[in-house]
Every structure is written in C-alpha cells, then in structure tokens.
Short mmCIF file of C-alpha atoms in Angstrom, two decimals:
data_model
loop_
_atom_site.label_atom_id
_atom_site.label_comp_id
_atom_site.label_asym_id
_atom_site.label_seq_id
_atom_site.Cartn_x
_atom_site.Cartn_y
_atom_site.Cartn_z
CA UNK A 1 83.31 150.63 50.10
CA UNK A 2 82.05 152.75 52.64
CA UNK A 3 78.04 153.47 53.25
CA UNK A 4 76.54 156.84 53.56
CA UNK A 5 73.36 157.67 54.93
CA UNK A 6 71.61 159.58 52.14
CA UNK A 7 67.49 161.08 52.07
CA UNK A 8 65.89 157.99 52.57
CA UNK A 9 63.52 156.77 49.65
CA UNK A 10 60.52 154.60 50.06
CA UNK A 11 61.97 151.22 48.71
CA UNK A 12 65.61 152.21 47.98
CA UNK A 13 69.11 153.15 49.75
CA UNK A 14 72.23 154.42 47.96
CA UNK A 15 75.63 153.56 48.66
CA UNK A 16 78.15 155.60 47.52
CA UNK A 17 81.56 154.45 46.35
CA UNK A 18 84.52 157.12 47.09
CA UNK A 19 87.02 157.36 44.22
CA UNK A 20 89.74 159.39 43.47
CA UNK A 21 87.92 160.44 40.15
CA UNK A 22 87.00 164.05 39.23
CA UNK A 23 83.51 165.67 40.88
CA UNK A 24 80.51 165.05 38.53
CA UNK A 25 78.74 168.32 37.67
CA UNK A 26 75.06 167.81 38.92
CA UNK A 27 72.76 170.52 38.23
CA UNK A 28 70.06 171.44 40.61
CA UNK A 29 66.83 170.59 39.88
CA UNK A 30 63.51 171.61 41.33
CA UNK A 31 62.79 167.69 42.74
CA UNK A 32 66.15 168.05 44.58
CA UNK A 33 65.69 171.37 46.21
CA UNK A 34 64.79 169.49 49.41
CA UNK A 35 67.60 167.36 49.33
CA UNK A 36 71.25 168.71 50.06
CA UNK A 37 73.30 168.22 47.10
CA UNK A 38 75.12 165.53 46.85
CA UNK A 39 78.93 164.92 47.43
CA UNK A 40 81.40 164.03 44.34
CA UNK A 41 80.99 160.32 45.50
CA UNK A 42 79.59 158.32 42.82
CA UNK A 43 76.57 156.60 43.99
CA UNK A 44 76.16 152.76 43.83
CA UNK A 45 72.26 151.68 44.31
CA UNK A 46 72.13 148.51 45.08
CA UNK A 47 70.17 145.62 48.16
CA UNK A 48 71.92 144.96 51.40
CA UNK A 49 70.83 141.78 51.42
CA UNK A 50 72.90 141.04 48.60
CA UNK A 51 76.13 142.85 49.73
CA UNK A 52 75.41 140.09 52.87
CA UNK A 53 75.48 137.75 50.91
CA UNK A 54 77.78 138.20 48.61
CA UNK A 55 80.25 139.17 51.67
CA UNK A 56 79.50 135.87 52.97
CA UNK A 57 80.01 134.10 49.86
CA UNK A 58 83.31 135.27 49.16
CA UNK A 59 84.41 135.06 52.76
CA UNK A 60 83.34 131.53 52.71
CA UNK A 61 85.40 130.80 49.29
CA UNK A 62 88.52 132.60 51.17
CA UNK A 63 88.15 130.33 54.24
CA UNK A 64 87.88 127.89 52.39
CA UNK A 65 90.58 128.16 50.34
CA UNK A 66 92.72 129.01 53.85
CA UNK A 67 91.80 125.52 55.19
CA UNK A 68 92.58 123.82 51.51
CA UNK A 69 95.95 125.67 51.80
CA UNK A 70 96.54 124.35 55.76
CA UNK A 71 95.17 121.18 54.99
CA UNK A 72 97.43 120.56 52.29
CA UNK A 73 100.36 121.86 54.36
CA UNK A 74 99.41 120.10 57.48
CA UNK A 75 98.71 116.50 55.28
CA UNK A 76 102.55 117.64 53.58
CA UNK A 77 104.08 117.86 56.58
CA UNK A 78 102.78 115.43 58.22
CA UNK A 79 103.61 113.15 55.55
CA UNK A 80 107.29 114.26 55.44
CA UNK A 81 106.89 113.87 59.42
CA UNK A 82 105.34 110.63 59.43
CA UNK A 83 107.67 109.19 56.54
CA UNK A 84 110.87 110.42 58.27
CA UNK A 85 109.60 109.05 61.60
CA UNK A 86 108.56 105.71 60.37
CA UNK A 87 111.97 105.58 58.24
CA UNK A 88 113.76 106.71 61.80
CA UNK A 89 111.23 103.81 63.41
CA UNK A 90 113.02 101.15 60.64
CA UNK A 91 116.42 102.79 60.75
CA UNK A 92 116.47 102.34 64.31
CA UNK A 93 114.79 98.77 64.45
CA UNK A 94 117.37 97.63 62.09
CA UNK A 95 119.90 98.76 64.02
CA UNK A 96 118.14 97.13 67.35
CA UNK A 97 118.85 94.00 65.21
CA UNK A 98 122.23 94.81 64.02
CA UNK A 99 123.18 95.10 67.71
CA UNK A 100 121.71 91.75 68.92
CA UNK A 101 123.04 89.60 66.48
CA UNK A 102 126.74 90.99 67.40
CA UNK A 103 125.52 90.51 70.59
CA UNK A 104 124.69 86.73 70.02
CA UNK A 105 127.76 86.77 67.33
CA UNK A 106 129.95 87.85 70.86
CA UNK A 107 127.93 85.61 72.90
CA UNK A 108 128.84 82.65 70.70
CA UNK A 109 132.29 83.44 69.72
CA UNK A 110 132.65 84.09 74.16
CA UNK A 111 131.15 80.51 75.08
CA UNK A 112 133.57 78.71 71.86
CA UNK A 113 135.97 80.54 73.35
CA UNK A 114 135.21 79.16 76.88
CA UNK A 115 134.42 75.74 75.51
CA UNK A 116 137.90 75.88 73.82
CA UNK A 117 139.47 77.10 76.97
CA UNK A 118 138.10 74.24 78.67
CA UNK A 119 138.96 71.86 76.54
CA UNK A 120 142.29 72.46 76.71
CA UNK A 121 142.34 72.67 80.29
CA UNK A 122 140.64 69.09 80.60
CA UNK A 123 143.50 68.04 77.76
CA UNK A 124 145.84 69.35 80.16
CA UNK A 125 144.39 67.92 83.59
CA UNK A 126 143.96 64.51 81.80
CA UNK A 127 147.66 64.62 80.42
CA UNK A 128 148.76 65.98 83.89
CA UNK A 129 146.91 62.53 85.34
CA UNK A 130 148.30 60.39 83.12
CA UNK A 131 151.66 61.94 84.02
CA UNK A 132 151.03 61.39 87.72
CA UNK A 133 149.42 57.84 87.51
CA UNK A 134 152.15 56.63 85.06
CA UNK A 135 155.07 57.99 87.47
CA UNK A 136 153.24 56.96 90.25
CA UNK A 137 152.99 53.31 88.90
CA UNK A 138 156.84 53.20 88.29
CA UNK A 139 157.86 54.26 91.85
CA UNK A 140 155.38 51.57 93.06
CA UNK A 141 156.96 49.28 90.32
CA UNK A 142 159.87 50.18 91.65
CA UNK A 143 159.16 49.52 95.56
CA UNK A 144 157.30 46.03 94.46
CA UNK A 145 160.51 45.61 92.95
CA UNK A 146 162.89 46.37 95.65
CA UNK A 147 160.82 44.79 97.94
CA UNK A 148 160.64 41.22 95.86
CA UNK A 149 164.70 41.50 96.01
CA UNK A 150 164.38 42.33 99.45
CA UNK A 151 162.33 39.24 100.25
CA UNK A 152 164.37 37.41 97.99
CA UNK A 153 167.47 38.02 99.58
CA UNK A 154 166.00 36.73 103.22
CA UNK A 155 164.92 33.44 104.47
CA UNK A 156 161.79 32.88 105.83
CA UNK A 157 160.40 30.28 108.62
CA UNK A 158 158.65 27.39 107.39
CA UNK A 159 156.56 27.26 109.67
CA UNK A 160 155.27 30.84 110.75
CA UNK A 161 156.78 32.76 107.75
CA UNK A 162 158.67 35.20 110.05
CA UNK A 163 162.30 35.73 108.93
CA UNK A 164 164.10 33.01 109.30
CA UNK A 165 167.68 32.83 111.36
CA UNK A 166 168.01 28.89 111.66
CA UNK A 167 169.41 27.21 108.51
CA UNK A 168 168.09 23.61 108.32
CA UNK A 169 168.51 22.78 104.72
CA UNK A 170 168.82 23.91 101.09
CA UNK A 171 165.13 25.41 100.98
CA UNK A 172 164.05 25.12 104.66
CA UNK A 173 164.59 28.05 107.46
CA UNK A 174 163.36 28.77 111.13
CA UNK A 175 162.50 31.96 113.18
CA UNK A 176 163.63 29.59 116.72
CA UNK A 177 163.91 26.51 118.31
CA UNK A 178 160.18 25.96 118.93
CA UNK A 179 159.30 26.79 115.34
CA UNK A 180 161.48 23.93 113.88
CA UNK A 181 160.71 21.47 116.52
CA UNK A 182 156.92 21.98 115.95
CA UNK A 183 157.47 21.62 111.96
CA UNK A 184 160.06 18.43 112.02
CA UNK A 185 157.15 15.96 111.47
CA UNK A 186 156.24 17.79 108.20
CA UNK A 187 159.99 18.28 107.10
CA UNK A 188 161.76 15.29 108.05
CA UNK A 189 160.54 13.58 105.15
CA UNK A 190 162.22 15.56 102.69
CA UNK A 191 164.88 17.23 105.20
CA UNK A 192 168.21 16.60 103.17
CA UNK A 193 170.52 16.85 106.47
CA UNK A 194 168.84 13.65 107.91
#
C-alpha cells in the first residue's frame, strides 16, 4: 500500500492502492477542472488512525505469535536439554555408585586376601615354632640325657660332691685325703670296709 498526496479535502484524505488492473476511464467534470486528473490508481478513502491501528494490531498478533513459536521451542528444547541432562546427571551418578561398590567389592576381597595371607603366615610361624621348640626340647633331652649317664658313670665325694678319685666303699667316694678324713665320723657307721 503506498500513500499519495492527493488535493487535500476539508475532513478527508485518499489513499490510493496501485494494482496491476486496467486504467479506469474518468471523465472530466466541471468540479474537477481544478484538480489534475487522477492517475489509474484506484483510490482507497479511508482514517489513518485506523490504518495505525490496525498496523499495530496485527503486528502485535505476529509478535505474538513469534514469541508463542520461540517459547514453545525454547520450553522444547529445553525440556529435551534438561531431560537428557538430568538422565546424563542419573546415568552418571549410577555409575559413581557402580564404581564404589567395586571399589569396596576390591577393597574387601584385598583385606580377605591379606587376612588370608596372614593367616597362613601365622599357621606357618606357629608350625615353624613348634618345629623349633619340639627339636629344641629333644637335643636338650638329649644333653640331660647324656649328661645323667655322664654323672652316672662317675663317682662323686661324699663330702663336697666334687668327683670323686678315692674308693672307700660300695656307695662312698672322696675328692682327697682331707675330704674323707673330715667325713669318717659320719661314714664310719655304715662304712662296710671297717
């Protein structure tokens, strides 16, 4: 729509709408003589107020419907968005959790593992100290042994218990002279030689 000035009226402007369409024939009359004749364009009389407003009205219904339109696409993808990223925010949480329980699974299966290992090192130290305190009990069985039949193969003063070299008789020994002369009062009683 495009707006021409045209003779201005008292209460009226014209707008005139260019078409395509054939020139109208106008004939000249004698009110019009002052006027230039007018174009082909077909003329539309009609308020500017209410070309204002109806621009306004149907630019308001097309923003409108603009913001419905990004609205909708912005809620849409910010649904999709929001959706994925709290299903990403669960996917990953799970997996969080997935990972700590092996974690504790490998934690637990690592300290049975070192409880196992230690009891079988215990097993072994006790075994390995039985071994040792049962061997070295024999060998000192043994030297108690050897020694009894040592001492058992001696004879031994009666009166200071060193090894004896002095027979007397059956069950009665001395170290020396002195040793025997200071226990005759004891032994002549039973001394079997007397």
């Amino acid at each position: 729509v495009q707006q021409k000035d045209v003779i201005p009226a008292t209460t009226t402007s014209t707008i005139t709408l260019v078409t395509n369409a054939p020139p109208l024939a106008v004939a000249a009359t004698p009110s019009n003589t002052l006027n230039p004749p007018i174009s082909t364009d077909l003329p539309i009389a009609t308020a500017s107020a209410d070309v204002a407003a109806d621009i306004a009205k149907y630019t308001s219904k097309m923003m409108d419907a603009i913001k419905g339109t990004m609205t909708e696409i912005y809620n849409d993808l910010s649904k999709n968005t929001t959706g994925s990223t709290i299903a990403e925010i669960r996917r990953l949480r799970i997996e969080i959790e997935k990972l700590q329980w092996l974690h504790q699974q490998e934690l637990a299966e690592m300290k049975h593992n070192l409880e196992l290992t230690m009891a079988e090192m215990r097993q072994s130290l006790e075994q390995e100290r039985d071994r040792l305190t049962a061997e070295v009990k024999k060998q000192m069985e043994l030297e108690k042994q050897q020694a009894v039949d040592e001492t058992k193969k001696k004879q031994w003063c009666a009166n200071c218990k060193k090894e004896a070299i002095f027979y007397c008789c059956w069950n009665t020994s001395y170290c020396d002279y002195p040793c025997q002369q200071a226990h005759w009062p004891e032994h002549m009683k039973s001394c079997t030689q007397s």
